[in-house]
Coordinates of C-alpha atoms in Angstrom, one line a residue:
Q1 CA -11.5 -42.5 -10.7
V2 CA -12.3 -39.2 -8.9
Q3 CA -11.5 -36.1 -10.9
L4 CA -10.9 -32.7 -9.3
V5 CA -10.7 -29.6 -11.4
E6 CA -9.3 -26.4 -9.9
S7 CA -9.8 -22.9 -11.3
G8 CA -9.6 -19.3 -10.2
G9 CA -5.8 -18.8 -10.0
G10 CA -4.1 -15.8 -11.4
S11 CA -1.8 -12.9 -10.7
V12 CA -2.6 -10.2 -8.2
Q13 CA -0.8 -7.5 -6.3
A14 CA -0.2 -7.8 -2.6
G15 CA -3.3 -7.0 -0.6
G16 CA -5.6 -8.4 -3.4
S17 CA -8.0 -11.3 -3.4
L18 CA -8.7 -14.4 -5.4
R19 CA -11.2 -17.2 -5.1
L20 CA -10.2 -20.7 -6.0
S21 CA -12.8 -23.3 -7.0
C22 CA -12.5 -27.1 -7.1
V23 CA -15.2 -29.0 -8.8
A24 CA -15.3 -32.7 -7.8
D25 CA -16.5 -35.4 -10.1
G26 CA -19.0 -37.4 -8.1
Q27 CA -20.1 -37.4 -4.6
Y28 CA -17.7 -35.8 -2.2
S29 CA -19.9 -34.6 0.7
H30 CA -18.9 -37.6 2.8
H31 CA -15.2 -37.2 2.2
C32 CA -12.7 -34.8 3.7
M33 CA -11.4 -32.3 1.2
A34 CA -8.6 -29.7 1.4
W35 CA -6.4 -27.2 -0.3
F36 CA -2.7 -27.5 -0.5
R37 CA 0.0 -25.4 -2.1
Q38 CA 3.5 -26.0 -3.3
T39 CA 6.4 -23.9 -4.5
P40 CA 9.5 -25.2 -6.4
G41 CA 11.9 -27.1 -4.1
K42 CA 9.5 -27.2 -1.2
E43 CA 7.2 -29.8 0.2
R44 CA 3.4 -29.6 -0.4
E45 CA 1.9 -27.5 2.4
G46 CA -1.6 -27.9 3.8
V47 CA -3.6 -24.6 3.6
A48 CA -7.1 -25.4 4.7
A49 CA -9.3 -28.5 5.1
L50 CA -12.9 -29.4 6.0
D51 CA -13.5 -32.1 8.6
M52 CA -16.4 -34.4 8.4
A53 CA -18.6 -32.0 10.4
G54 CA -17.9 -29.3 7.8
N55 CA -15.6 -27.3 10.1
A56 CA -12.7 -25.6 8.5
V57 CA -9.1 -26.0 9.7
Y58 CA -6.5 -23.5 8.6
A59 CA -2.7 -23.3 8.5
N60 CA -1.4 -20.7 10.8
S61 CA 0.0 -18.8 7.8
V62 CA -3.4 -18.2 6.3
R63 CA -5.7 -18.1 9.3
G64 CA -7.8 -14.9 9.3
R65 CA -7.1 -14.3 5.6
F66 CA -8.4 -17.3 3.8
V67 CA -11.9 -18.8 4.1
L68 CA -12.9 -22.3 3.0
S69 CA -16.4 -23.2 2.0
K70 CA -18.3 -25.7 -0.1
D71 CA -21.4 -25.9 -2.1
N72 CA -22.7 -29.5 -2.0
A73 CA -25.3 -28.9 -4.7
K74 CA -22.5 -27.9 -7.1
N75 CA -19.9 -30.4 -5.8
T76 CA -17.6 -27.5 -5.4
L77 CA -15.0 -26.5 -2.8
Y78 CA -14.0 -22.9 -2.6
L79 CA -11.0 -21.1 -1.1
Q80 CA -11.5 -17.3 -0.7
M81 CA -8.1 -15.8 -0.4
N82 CA -7.9 -12.2 1.0
S83 CA -5.0 -9.9 1.9
L84 CA -2.7 -12.0 -0.4
Q85 CA 1.0 -11.6 0.1
P86 CA 4.0 -12.5 -2.1
E87 CA 4.7 -15.5 0.2
D88 CA 1.3 -16.9 -0.9
T89 CA 2.6 -17.4 -4.4
A90 CA 2.4 -21.1 -5.2
I91 CA 0.5 -23.7 -7.2
Y92 CA -2.6 -24.5 -5.3
Y93 CA -4.0 -28.0 -5.3
C94 CA -7.4 -29.4 -4.3
A95 CA -7.4 -32.8 -2.7
R96 CA -10.0 -35.4 -1.6
R97 CA -9.5 -38.2 0.9
G98 CA -10.3 -41.6 -0.6
S99 CA -11.6 -43.2 2.6
W100 CA -14.9 -42.2 4.2
S101 CA -13.2 -42.3 7.5
P102 CA -11.7 -39.0 8.5
P103 CA -8.0 -38.6 9.4
L104 CA -7.1 -37.6 12.9
P105 CA -7.8 -33.9 13.4
I106 CA -4.1 -33.2 13.7
R107 CA -3.5 -34.7 10.3
L108 CA -6.2 -32.9 8.3
L109 CA -3.5 -30.8 6.7
D110 CA -1.2 -33.7 6.0
P111 CA -1.0 -34.4 2.2
D112 CA -0.4 -38.1 2.9
E113 CA -4.0 -38.4 4.2
Y114 CA -5.4 -37.5 0.7
D115 CA -5.7 -39.8 -2.3
Y116 CA -7.1 -37.7 -5.1
W117 CA -5.6 -34.5 -6.4
G118 CA -6.4 -31.9 -9.0
Q119 CA -3.9 -30.6 -11.6
G120 CA -3.3 -27.4 -9.7
T121 CA -3.8 -23.7 -10.4
Q122 CA -1.1 -21.1 -10.2
V123 CA -1.4 -18.1 -7.8
T124 CA 1.1 -15.3 -8.2
V125 CA 1.2 -12.4 -5.8
S126 CA 3.5 -9.4 -6.6
S127 CA 4.7 -6.9 -4.2

């Protein structure tokens, strides 16, 4: 069973920054990983994902503000979030694809393409 543990959430004012971390239990460098977020009553939304080549894909709503990176030696995926806005308030989840085969590029931010999920970390941005 793959375990993913997120950390780094918190409360900030608009314009502030946070860095989320996701530590993966076991090898993950050959699997696609991503960050998602969810607010009450809404579907889980893809935020950023790494394809098999290590290239980052971002949702339009965060492109230019969020930066995805990973440290293979530490089995850790990071999400640097800058210029945070109240609409970024959500629970953020780290996810890993179960299969070694990557999803179609257009589906990198589709939660149905991922099999393992962390418990989530709350991010709250006040105006």
